[in-house]
Every structure is written in structure tokens, then in C-alpha cells.
Short mmCIF file of C-alpha atoms in Angstrom, two decimals:
data_model
loop_
_atom_site.label_atom_id
_atom_site.label_comp_id
_atom_site.label_asym_id
_atom_site.label_seq_id
_atom_site.Cartn_x
_atom_site.Cartn_y
_atom_site.Cartn_z
CA MET A 780 9.84 29.63 -10.20
CA ILE A 781 8.14 26.46 -11.46
CA ILE A 782 11.43 24.52 -11.51
CA SER A 783 12.21 25.69 -7.98
CA LYS A 784 8.78 24.55 -6.80
CA LEU A 785 9.19 21.14 -8.45
CA LYS A 786 12.59 20.69 -6.79
CA GLU A 787 10.98 21.47 -3.46
CA ILE A 788 8.17 18.98 -4.05
CA PHE A 789 10.54 16.22 -5.17
CA VAL A 790 13.45 17.06 -2.87
CA SER A 791 13.98 13.41 -1.94
CA LEU A 792 14.84 12.65 -5.59
CA THR A 793 18.01 14.73 -5.24
CA ILE A 794 19.46 11.81 -3.28
CA ARG A 795 21.18 9.32 -5.58
CA ASN A 796 20.07 6.11 -3.84
CA TYR A 797 16.44 7.14 -3.65
CA ARG A 798 16.50 8.34 -7.28
CA LEU A 799 17.79 4.97 -8.50
CA PHE A 800 15.13 3.12 -6.49
CA PHE A 801 12.43 5.47 -7.77
CA MET A 802 13.30 4.86 -11.45
CA GLY A 803 13.51 1.08 -11.20
CA GLN A 804 10.49 0.70 -8.96
CA GLY A 805 8.42 3.02 -11.15
CA ILE A 806 8.75 0.65 -14.13
CA SER A 807 8.09 -2.41 -11.99
CA LEU A 808 4.93 -0.93 -10.48
CA ILE A 809 3.37 -0.41 -13.91
CA GLY A 810 3.74 -4.15 -14.43
CA THR A 811 2.32 -4.81 -10.96
CA TRP A 812 -0.82 -2.78 -11.73
CA ILE A 813 -1.20 -4.49 -15.10
CA GLN A 814 -1.23 -7.82 -13.24
CA ARG A 815 -3.58 -6.63 -10.48
CA THR A 816 -6.10 -5.51 -13.07
CA THR A 817 -5.64 -8.68 -15.10
CA MET A 818 -5.79 -11.17 -12.22
CA GLY A 819 -9.23 -10.12 -10.99
CA TRP A 820 -10.62 -10.14 -14.52
CA PHE A 821 -8.98 -13.48 -15.35
CA VAL A 822 -10.28 -15.27 -12.25
CA TYR A 823 -13.82 -13.93 -12.68
CA ARG A 824 -13.87 -14.73 -16.43
CA LEU A 825 -12.55 -18.22 -15.76
CA THR A 826 -14.85 -19.12 -12.87
CA GLY A 827 -17.69 -16.57 -12.70
CA SER A 828 -17.39 -16.93 -8.93
CA ALA A 829 -17.35 -13.88 -6.63
CA PHE A 830 -16.27 -16.16 -3.77
CA LEU A 831 -13.21 -17.48 -5.65
CA LEU A 832 -12.37 -13.89 -6.56
CA GLY A 833 -12.26 -13.11 -2.85
CA LEU A 834 -10.38 -16.34 -2.05
CA VAL A 835 -7.52 -15.53 -4.43
CA SER A 836 -7.15 -12.09 -2.81
CA PHE A 837 -7.33 -13.71 0.63
CA LEU A 838 -4.55 -16.20 -0.11
CA SER A 839 -2.27 -13.51 -1.58
CA MET A 840 -2.49 -11.51 1.65
CA VAL A 841 -3.07 -13.88 4.57
CA PRO A 842 0.63 -14.89 4.99
CA SER A 843 1.27 -11.41 6.38
CA VAL A 844 -0.56 -12.45 9.55
CA PHE A 845 2.14 -15.00 10.32
CA VAL A 846 5.23 -13.69 8.53
CA SER A 847 5.16 -9.88 8.88
CA PRO A 848 5.71 -9.79 12.68
CA PHE A 849 8.94 -11.76 12.28
CA ALA A 850 10.02 -9.67 9.28
CA GLY A 851 9.41 -6.53 11.33
CA ALA A 852 11.48 -7.84 14.24
CA TRP A 853 14.31 -8.77 11.84
CA ALA A 854 14.08 -5.49 9.90
CA ASP A 855 16.18 -3.62 12.48
CA ARG A 856 19.02 -6.18 12.24
CA VAL A 857 19.25 -7.56 8.69
CA ASN A 858 20.79 -6.01 5.58
CA ARG A 859 17.58 -4.60 4.14
CA HIS A 860 19.24 -3.80 0.82
CA HIS A 861 20.10 -7.44 0.15
CA ILE A 862 16.67 -8.67 1.28
CA MET A 863 15.02 -6.26 -1.17
CA ILE A 864 17.05 -7.73 -4.04
CA TYR A 865 16.09 -11.28 -3.05
CA THR A 866 12.37 -10.50 -2.76
CA GLN A 867 12.28 -8.80 -6.19
CA ILE A 868 13.95 -11.84 -7.77
CA ALA A 869 11.40 -14.08 -6.03
CA PHE A 870 8.51 -11.93 -7.34
CA CYS A 871 9.96 -12.16 -10.86
CA LEU A 872 10.15 -15.97 -10.72
CA GLN A 873 6.68 -16.38 -9.20
CA THR A 874 5.05 -14.15 -11.83
CA GLY A 875 7.04 -15.79 -14.63
CA ILE A 876 5.73 -19.23 -13.64
CA LEU A 877 2.17 -17.86 -13.60
CA ALA A 878 2.63 -16.39 -17.08
CA ILE A 879 3.97 -19.66 -18.50
CA LEU A 880 1.11 -21.72 -17.01
CA VAL A 881 -1.52 -19.34 -18.41
CA LEU A 882 0.08 -18.97 -21.86
CA THR A 883 0.46 -22.75 -22.25
CA GLY A 884 -3.12 -23.40 -21.16
CA VAL A 885 -2.21 -25.40 -18.05
CA ILE A 886 -4.48 -23.06 -16.07
CA ASN A 887 -7.98 -23.25 -17.57
CA LYS A 888 -11.64 -23.58 -16.56
CA GLN A 889 -11.04 -27.15 -15.36
CA VAL A 890 -7.63 -26.60 -13.70
CA GLN A 891 -7.53 -23.63 -11.34
CA TYR A 892 -5.50 -24.81 -8.35
CA PRO A 893 -2.16 -23.38 -9.65
CA ILE A 894 -3.64 -19.88 -9.27
CA ILE A 895 -4.40 -20.63 -5.62
CA ILE A 896 -0.90 -22.00 -4.96
CA LEU A 897 0.86 -19.13 -6.74
CA SER A 898 -1.32 -16.54 -4.97
CA LEU A 899 -0.28 -18.02 -1.63
CA LEU A 900 3.39 -17.95 -2.70
CA GLN A 901 3.05 -14.31 -3.73
CA GLY A 902 1.57 -13.53 -0.32
CA ILE A 903 4.53 -15.12 1.48
CA ILE A 904 7.04 -13.10 -0.55
CA ASP A 905 5.06 -9.90 -0.04
CA ALA A 906 4.83 -10.51 3.72
CA ILE A 907 8.64 -10.49 3.89
CA ASP A 908 9.06 -7.63 1.43
CA ALA A 909 6.58 -5.09 2.83
CA PRO A 910 8.05 -4.38 6.32
CA ILE A 911 11.58 -4.39 4.91
CA ARG A 912 10.54 -2.01 2.13
CA GLN A 913 9.04 0.51 4.56
CA ASN A 914 12.29 0.62 6.55
CA PHE A 915 14.33 0.70 3.35
CA VAL A 916 12.82 4.03 2.29
CA THR A 917 14.32 5.61 5.42
CA ASP A 918 17.69 4.03 4.57
CA LEU A 919 17.58 5.58 1.11
CA VAL A 920 16.92 9.17 2.24
CA SER A 921 19.05 8.89 5.42
CA SER A 922 17.02 11.53 7.29
CA ARG A 923 13.71 11.37 9.17
CA ARG A 924 13.08 15.00 8.19
CA LEU A 925 12.92 13.91 4.56
CA LEU A 926 10.70 10.93 5.35
CA PRO A 927 7.30 12.64 4.74
CA ASN A 928 8.48 13.84 1.33
CA ALA A 929 9.98 10.44 0.46
CA ILE A 930 6.76 8.63 1.42
CA ALA A 931 4.66 11.11 -0.59
CA THR A 932 7.00 10.84 -3.60
CA ASN A 933 6.91 7.05 -3.32
CA SER A 934 3.11 7.27 -3.29
CA ALA A 935 3.21 9.49 -6.39
CA MET A 936 5.27 6.81 -8.13
CA PHE A 937 2.88 4.07 -6.96
CA ASN A 938 -0.22 5.97 -8.05
CA GLY A 939 1.30 7.14 -11.31
CA ALA A 940 1.70 3.46 -12.09
CA ARG A 941 -1.88 2.86 -10.94
CA LEU A 942 -2.99 5.49 -13.45
CA ILE A 943 -1.10 3.90 -16.36
CA GLY A 944 -1.07 0.19 -15.50
CA PRO A 945 -4.81 -0.65 -15.41
CA ALA A 946 -5.48 1.13 -18.70
CA ILE A 947 -2.61 -0.76 -20.36
CA GLY A 948 -3.80 -4.01 -18.75
CA GLY A 949 -7.36 -3.61 -20.01
CA PHE A 950 -6.07 -2.89 -23.54
CA LEU A 951 -3.64 -5.83 -23.52
CA ILE A 952 -6.35 -8.27 -22.38
CA MET A 953 -8.52 -7.22 -25.31
CA MET A 954 -5.68 -7.26 -27.86
CA PHE A 955 -3.76 -10.32 -26.67
CA SER A 956 -4.50 -12.36 -23.52
CA GLU A 957 -4.13 -12.40 -19.75
CA GLY A 958 -0.98 -14.52 -20.06
CA VAL A 959 0.78 -11.71 -21.97
CA CYS A 960 -0.07 -9.30 -19.14
CA PHE A 961 1.45 -11.66 -16.56
CA ALA A 962 4.59 -12.05 -18.71
CA ILE A 963 5.01 -8.27 -18.96
CA ASN A 964 4.81 -8.01 -15.18
CA ALA A 965 7.52 -10.66 -14.78
CA ILE A 966 9.81 -8.74 -17.14
CA SER A 967 9.09 -5.44 -15.33
CA TYR A 968 10.90 -6.70 -12.21
CA ILE A 969 14.24 -6.68 -14.07
CA PRO A 970 14.72 -2.85 -13.96
CA VAL A 971 14.14 -2.64 -10.20
CA ILE A 972 16.56 -5.53 -9.59
CA ILE A 973 19.20 -3.72 -11.67
CA SER A 974 18.59 -0.39 -9.88
CA LEU A 975 18.90 -2.08 -6.46
CA CYS A 976 22.26 -3.52 -7.52
CA PHE A 977 23.56 0.01 -8.22
CA ILE A 978 22.43 1.40 -4.86
CA ARG A 979 25.21 1.77 -2.27
CA ILE A 980 24.27 1.57 1.43
CA SER A 981 26.54 0.74 4.36
CA TYR A 982 24.90 -0.87 7.36
CA PRO A 983 26.64 -0.98 10.75
CA PRO A 984 27.42 -4.48 12.07
CA PRO A 985 24.35 -5.85 13.88
CA SER A 986 24.58 -5.75 17.64
CA PRO A 987 24.41 -9.09 19.46
CA GLN A 988 20.88 -10.43 19.83
CA LYS A 989 19.86 -9.58 23.39
CA GLU A 990 16.31 -10.89 23.40
CA PRO A 991 14.47 -13.66 21.54
CA THR A 992 12.55 -12.73 18.39
CA LEU A 993 9.18 -13.60 19.93
CA LYS A 994 9.92 -11.37 22.90
CA LYS A 995 10.80 -8.52 20.52
CA ILE A 996 7.50 -9.02 18.69
CA VAL A 997 5.51 -8.95 21.92
CA SER A 998 7.32 -5.83 23.16
CA GLY A 999 6.51 -4.12 19.84
CA TRP A 1000 2.83 -4.97 20.20
CA LYS A 1001 2.86 -3.74 23.79
CA TYR A 1002 4.52 -0.47 22.76
CA ALA A 1003 1.88 0.09 20.04
CA TRP A 1004 -1.01 -0.69 22.38
CA GLU A 1005 0.20 1.55 25.20
CA ASN A 1006 0.58 4.58 22.92
CA MET A 1007 -2.87 5.83 21.93
CA PRO A 1008 -1.84 7.52 18.63
CA ILE A 1009 -0.26 4.32 17.26
CA ARG A 1010 -3.15 2.25 18.59
CA PHE A 1011 -5.64 4.53 16.83
CA LEU A 1012 -3.64 4.61 13.56
CA ILE A 1013 -3.38 0.81 13.42
CA SER A 1014 -7.06 0.32 14.32
CA ASN A 1015 -8.21 2.92 11.80
CA LEU A 1016 -6.09 1.34 9.06
CA ALA A 1017 -7.42 -2.15 9.84
CA ILE A 1018 -11.05 -1.02 9.68
CA TYR A 1019 -10.37 1.02 6.54
CA THR A 1020 -8.77 -2.02 4.88
CA ILE A 1021 -11.54 -4.49 5.78
CA PHE A 1022 -14.58 -2.31 5.07
CA GLY A 1023 -13.17 0.24 2.64
CA MET A 1024 -10.12 -0.68 0.61
CA SER A 1025 -11.22 -4.30 -0.02
CA PHE A 1026 -13.91 -3.06 -2.41
CA SER A 1027 -11.32 -3.53 -5.19
CA THR A 1028 -12.13 -7.27 -5.01
CA LEU A 1029 -15.53 -6.43 -6.50
CA MET A 1030 -14.25 -4.26 -9.36
CA PRO A 1031 -14.59 -6.97 -12.05
CA ILE A 1032 -18.24 -7.44 -11.01
CA PHE A 1033 -18.98 -3.70 -11.14
CA ALA A 1034 -17.26 -3.40 -14.52
CA LYS A 1035 -18.84 -6.47 -16.15
CA ASP A 1036 -22.25 -6.92 -14.53
CA ILE A 1037 -23.34 -3.51 -13.16
CA LEU A 1038 -21.82 -1.21 -15.80
CA GLN A 1039 -22.20 -3.82 -18.57
CA GLY A 1040 -18.62 -3.29 -19.71
CA THR A 1041 -15.45 -5.15 -20.62
CA SER A 1042 -11.92 -5.40 -19.25
CA ALA A 1043 -11.36 -1.90 -20.67
CA THR A 1044 -14.15 -0.62 -18.40
CA GLN A 1045 -12.36 -2.01 -15.37
CA GLY A 1046 -9.14 -0.41 -16.62
CA LEU A 1047 -10.86 2.98 -16.93
CA LEU A 1048 -12.27 2.76 -13.39
CA MET A 1049 -8.89 1.85 -11.93
CA SER A 1050 -7.17 4.59 -13.92
CA ALA A 1051 -9.69 7.17 -12.66
CA MET A 1052 -8.82 6.01 -9.16
CA GLY A 1053 -5.16 6.47 -10.08
CA VAL A 1054 -5.80 10.07 -11.18
CA GLY A 1055 -7.18 10.94 -7.74
CA ALA A 1056 -4.42 9.06 -5.96
CA LEU A 1057 -1.73 10.82 -8.00
CA ALA A 1058 -3.24 14.21 -7.19
CA GLY A 1059 -3.19 13.32 -3.50
CA SER A 1060 0.45 12.26 -3.76
CA PHE A 1061 1.47 15.62 -5.22
CA PHE A 1062 -0.44 17.44 -2.48
CA LEU A 1063 1.35 15.49 0.26
CA ALA A 1064 4.73 15.95 -1.42
CA SER A 1065 4.18 19.72 -1.42
CA ARG A 1066 3.70 19.77 2.38
CA LYS A 1067 6.80 20.91 4.28
CA ASN A 1068 5.88 19.19 7.53
CA ILE A 1069 3.23 16.94 9.08
CA ARG A 1070 1.30 19.77 10.75
CA GLY A 1071 -2.43 19.24 10.21
CA MET A 1072 -2.01 15.59 9.21
CA PRO A 1073 -3.76 14.05 12.27
CA THR A 1074 -6.89 16.17 11.79
CA ARG A 1075 -6.84 15.68 8.02
CA LEU A 1076 -6.75 11.90 8.43
CA VAL A 1077 -10.13 11.79 10.17
CA TYR A 1078 -11.85 13.87 7.48
CA LEU A 1079 -10.23 11.86 4.70
CA CYS A 1080 -11.87 8.71 6.06
CA LEU A 1081 -15.27 10.43 6.13
CA VAL A 1082 -15.03 11.54 2.49
CA TYR A 1083 -13.72 8.12 1.43
CA SER A 1084 -16.66 6.21 2.94
CA ILE A 1085 -19.24 8.62 1.45
CA SER A 1086 -17.58 8.34 -1.98
CA LEU A 1087 -17.79 4.53 -1.79
CA ILE A 1088 -21.53 4.67 -1.06
CA LEU A 1089 -22.12 7.04 -3.98
CA PHE A 1090 -20.04 4.82 -6.30
CA SER A 1091 -22.05 1.75 -5.32
CA LEU A 1092 -25.29 3.55 -6.31
CA SER A 1093 -23.99 4.69 -9.71
CA GLY A 1094 -25.05 2.96 -12.92
CA SER A 1095 -23.18 5.30 -15.24
CA LEU A 1096 -19.53 4.86 -16.26
CA PRO A 1097 -18.69 8.63 -16.35
CA LEU A 1098 -20.28 9.15 -12.92
CA SER A 1099 -18.58 6.04 -11.53
CA MET A 1100 -15.22 7.32 -12.80
CA PHE A 1101 -15.91 10.69 -11.14
CA TYR A 1102 -16.48 8.99 -7.78
CA MET A 1103 -13.41 6.81 -8.30
CA VAL A 1104 -11.26 9.95 -8.51
CA PHE A 1105 -12.36 10.90 -4.98
CA ILE A 1106 -11.93 7.32 -3.77
CA GLY A 1107 -8.38 7.29 -5.13
CA LEU A 1108 -7.56 10.72 -3.70
CA THR A 1109 -8.80 10.07 -0.16
CA GLY A 1110 -7.73 6.42 -0.05
CA MET A 1111 -4.15 7.17 -1.07
CA MET A 1112 -3.88 10.07 1.38
CA THR A 1113 -5.27 7.89 4.18
CA MET A 1114 -2.59 5.24 3.62
CA ALA A 1115 0.30 7.68 3.12
CA THR A 1116 -0.72 9.87 6.06
CA THR A 1117 -0.96 6.84 8.34
CA ASN A 1118 2.46 5.60 7.18
CA THR A 1119 4.08 9.03 7.65
CA LEU A 1120 2.62 9.56 11.12
CA ILE A 1121 3.63 6.09 12.32
CA GLN A 1122 7.22 6.44 11.11
CA SER A 1123 7.43 9.98 12.50
CA ILE A 1124 6.21 9.30 16.04
CA ALA A 1125 7.62 5.80 16.68
CA SER A 1126 10.94 5.56 18.49
CA ILE A 1127 13.93 4.44 16.39
CA GLU A 1128 14.38 1.14 18.24
CA MET A 1129 10.68 0.24 17.80
CA ARG A 1130 10.21 1.47 14.25
CA GLY A 1131 10.67 -1.88 12.50
CA ARG A 1132 8.22 -3.63 14.79
CA VAL A 1133 5.64 -0.85 14.53
CA ILE A 1134 5.94 -0.84 10.73
CA ALA A 1135 5.32 -4.60 10.81
CA LEU A 1136 2.06 -3.87 12.64
CA TYR A 1137 1.24 -1.27 10.00
CA THR A 1138 1.83 -3.93 7.34
CA MET A 1139 -0.33 -6.41 9.23
CA ALA A 1140 -3.13 -3.86 9.60
CA SER A 1141 -3.23 -3.39 5.84
CA ALA A 1142 -2.02 -6.64 4.26
CA SER A 1143 -3.27 -9.04 6.93
CA THR A 1144 -6.77 -7.62 7.31
CA ALA A 1145 -7.22 -7.27 3.56
CA PRO A 1146 -7.81 -11.05 3.24
CA LEU A 1147 -10.66 -10.76 5.72
CA GLY A 1148 -12.10 -7.91 3.67
CA SER A 1149 -11.73 -9.90 0.45
CA ILE A 1150 -13.49 -12.94 1.89
CA LEU A 1151 -16.16 -10.70 3.46
CA MET A 1152 -16.78 -8.85 0.20
CA GLY A 1153 -16.81 -12.06 -1.85
CA SER A 1154 -19.13 -13.90 0.55
CA LEU A 1155 -21.61 -11.02 0.99
CA SER A 1156 -21.60 -10.36 -2.75
CA SER A 1157 -22.58 -13.98 -3.40
CA GLN A 1158 -25.59 -13.49 -1.11
CA PHE A 1159 -26.66 -9.87 -1.65
CA GLY A 1160 -24.90 -8.70 -4.79
CA ALA A 1161 -21.90 -6.40 -5.20
CA ARG A 1162 -23.87 -3.14 -4.93
CA TYR A 1163 -25.53 -3.87 -1.57
CA THR A 1164 -22.33 -5.42 -0.22
CA LEU A 1165 -20.40 -2.21 -0.87
CA ILE A 1166 -23.15 -0.06 0.68
CA ILE A 1167 -23.11 -2.18 3.87
CA CYS A 1168 -19.32 -2.19 4.23
CA ALA A 1169 -18.90 1.50 3.40
CA SER A 1170 -21.59 2.38 5.96
CA VAL A 1171 -19.68 0.49 8.67
CA PHE A 1172 -16.56 2.51 7.86
CA LEU A 1173 -18.60 5.72 7.85
CA LEU A 1174 -19.86 5.02 11.39
CA TRP A 1175 -16.28 4.36 12.55
CA SER A 1176 -15.11 7.62 10.93
CA LEU A 1177 -17.83 9.57 12.73
CA TYR A 1178 -16.70 7.99 16.02
CA SER A 1179 -13.11 9.01 15.16
CA LEU A 1180 -14.17 12.67 15.25
CA LYS A 1181 -14.75 12.24 18.98
CA LEU A 1182 -11.26 10.77 19.43
CA ALA A 1183 -9.52 13.43 17.32
CA PRO A 1184 -8.50 15.88 20.13
CA LYS A 1185 -6.90 13.11 22.21
CA PHE A 1186 -5.24 11.66 19.12
CA ILE A 1187 -3.70 15.00 18.09
CA LYS A 1188 -2.38 15.67 21.60
CA GLY A 1189 -0.87 12.18 21.71
CA VAL A 1190 0.92 12.69 18.36
CA LEU A 1191 2.56 15.88 19.63
CA ARG A 1192 3.63 14.14 22.83
CA MET A 1193 5.22 11.22 20.97
CA LEU A 1194 7.08 13.56 18.60
CA VAL A 1195 8.72 15.15 21.62
CA ILE A 1196 9.55 11.77 23.19
CA SER A 1197 11.05 10.43 19.93
CA ASN A 1198 13.05 13.66 19.50
CA ASN A 1199 11.55 14.27 16.06
CA THR A 1200 9.74 17.61 16.47
CA ASP A 1201 11.48 19.02 13.37
CA VAL A 1202 9.22 16.95 11.14
CA TYR A 1203 6.24 18.86 12.60
CA ARG A 1204 7.55 22.41 12.61
CA SER A 1205 10.24 22.43 9.89
CA LYS A 1206 9.73 24.92 7.04
CA ILE A 1207 12.59 23.59 4.93
CA LEU A 1208 12.75 19.86 4.51
CA ALA A 1209 16.45 19.25 4.24
CA PRO A 1210 18.74 22.25 4.55
CA GLU A 1211 21.61 20.22 5.95
CA ILE A 1212 21.30 17.06 3.85
CA ASN A 1213 24.47 16.14 2.02
CA ILE A 1214 23.29 15.47 -1.53
CA GLN A 1215 25.00 12.42 -2.99
#
């Protein structure tokens, strides 16, 4: 009974290509979370500047504003498998250079500009990788009916790494140094590169380019704007990212100054967030369709914003970790639900361009949130900054309740237009899938 239930929850892992990607990416993501935890701590320890903390986050994300639209337009035509291999190699090299510069002492309290340059380089690579990656998941499972499960399983992998990575990162900083953490992340890209090389996908020859890339980008934006559900999903994600998700920029300040802790304290907070996120991933993976998702999204945003306000008021580590579980749970489900709905309702020919907008709404607005959080924190402190930003998102979430009926009706209409109603009403995810 239990085994049967687990197979149902992780049905997408029965597909060889997705299983290979899952294993390689799972190892790599642990390294990624070790670095994310380490980078914020390293920059704040080195400079003591909340503004520079926000600037590094800004530079690692701002390239998405300029690069992601083109990557999204190309995503429907290029060999996404090959691009994924190239971007993982580029990530490995970029992180390796960072590790060498930190371990050799080239980056220090007097010399900080390499961090800025390498953060910008990371942002450029990520801006190419993210839209391609979102499309690549569909390539791996080969069925839109399996897409909600694949996205949820992918989120479980991501948040399982978020649970493990920060705790390991905090321990490694205390036992060794930040440079060791960066080196481990560079090495962790090797398994995913190897797994991608074993994946076998055949792409049809690209059709002749019938319209210029800029025209394709504009038509994608027009399509998203004219369809209220996509317009709402993108807007909600952008506001969530700026005023909600960007609070992670302030985590070193909360851990060190407000909770009077160490790097291990930051690791515990991030791991508690990972516990909630992992629980949310398993819940979404257990769903057999997307029914109820549009309504759930609105309430998730409400709970998320309230949890942020409560976290900002906490001065106790156990209580802060308790709130972080809810932040992780609702934040992860907000992102995954938005991703699933967008890929489910968008037409096939527009999917790459709409996913690029999804990437821009998260990755491209995050720099604004990082700069906003860093700047306000310099003036008012981290606690009041988080209260202000979370309150803005709370007001938006309350307004979203008014839009919910129109949003839900629009989602159903677009599912019919895109000929993808099975993903809403199906009781069995993949009865006809040919398992490889």
C-alpha cells in the first residue's frame, strides 16, 4: 500500500530521462544551497554592509531582464539538452574561479570587486539556463499530463537540497572556510553534467525562422497581457518576489545581529525553511490534477505574508525556525503552483516565451527586491524593512481575493483553448505513458 502510494506520488521518476536528471541535479543542488548560504554570510562578514549584500544579489539576477526574453524565444527552436550541458559547465567554471580566488586570499576586505564581477557572470549564465530548464522538464517527461507531478517532484528535489545544504554550509564555514564551501559547489556540478550526457532526447529539425526574434518576444508579451490568468500569475509572482521572497537577502543580518547567532544559526533558519518547502513539495506531488490550484494560490500568498511579519517580530531562534517552516511551505507552493498553472494553460507555441516571462517575473524582479531590502535595511533596520515589505504583499494578497473568481474562470477557459483539460480532471496521471 505504502509502496503503491509512493509510486503514485513519484510517477515521473519512472521515466528514465527524468530519473537521470533528478539524480544528478539533486547532488548539484545541495552544492548550490551550500553556496547560497555561504555567499550571504561571506559578503556580510567581509564588508558589514547590508547595501553590498543587496548589490551582490542584484547583480546575480539583473541579467535576466535582458537575456531571458531572448532565451525564451530561442527555447522553442534550440536543442535544449545541449544548452543545459553547456550552462552546467559554465556554472562549474564560474564557481571554481570564485573558490580559487577566496582560498588564495585574492578576495579579501580590501579587494571585493571579483565578487561583483563573478556575481554578474553567474546572473548571465542563469538567465540563459532558467527558461531552457523549465522547457527541458517537459522534454524529459514527454507528456503535459505528467507535468504537474514532474514540477512538484523537481520542487521536492530542490527543497530537499535546501533542507540539507544550508545546514552543511553553516557547519563547513565554522569548521573550514567559505572558500571550501565554494569549492564543494563547483565539484557538485560534475554529477549533473554526467547525468545530462546519459540522457537521450531526439528533437525534430527546427522549422525555418518565420519571424524575427524581437517580434516573437513582443508577441509573447502581448499574448500574456491579453490573457488575464497569465497576466495575474506573472504580476502576482513579481510582487511576491520583490516584497516577499527577497527577504532572504536579510538572513545574515537576522542570524547575526537580531538572533545573536553564527553561520550555524543562518543554516538552521534556512534548513527550517527547507523542511516546510519539502512538505509542500510532497503535498503537490500527491495531487492527481490541478483542480483547486488557482484558489489555493491566493490563500498561500496570504499565509506567506503573515508568516513573514511574525518572523520579523521574533527574537527567539526556536520561534523563528517555526515561522520559517510556514514561510518555506507557502513560498515553495506559491512558486510551484504558479509554474504548473502557467505551463498548463499556455498554448504549445507560446510556452517558451511565457516561461521566459515567468523567469523574468522571478529572477528579474528579485534584484529590485534585493536592492530595496538592502537600502531600506540600511535606513530602518532589517526588522522594520521586512515588516514594511511583507505588509505590502499582504495588501496585494487581500486584493487578489477580489480577483479570484475571474482568475479561476479564465484558467478553465484557457485549459479548453490549449486542449489540456486532462490536467484538470484526470484521476490517473499517466495511464498511457510508455515507460522507458
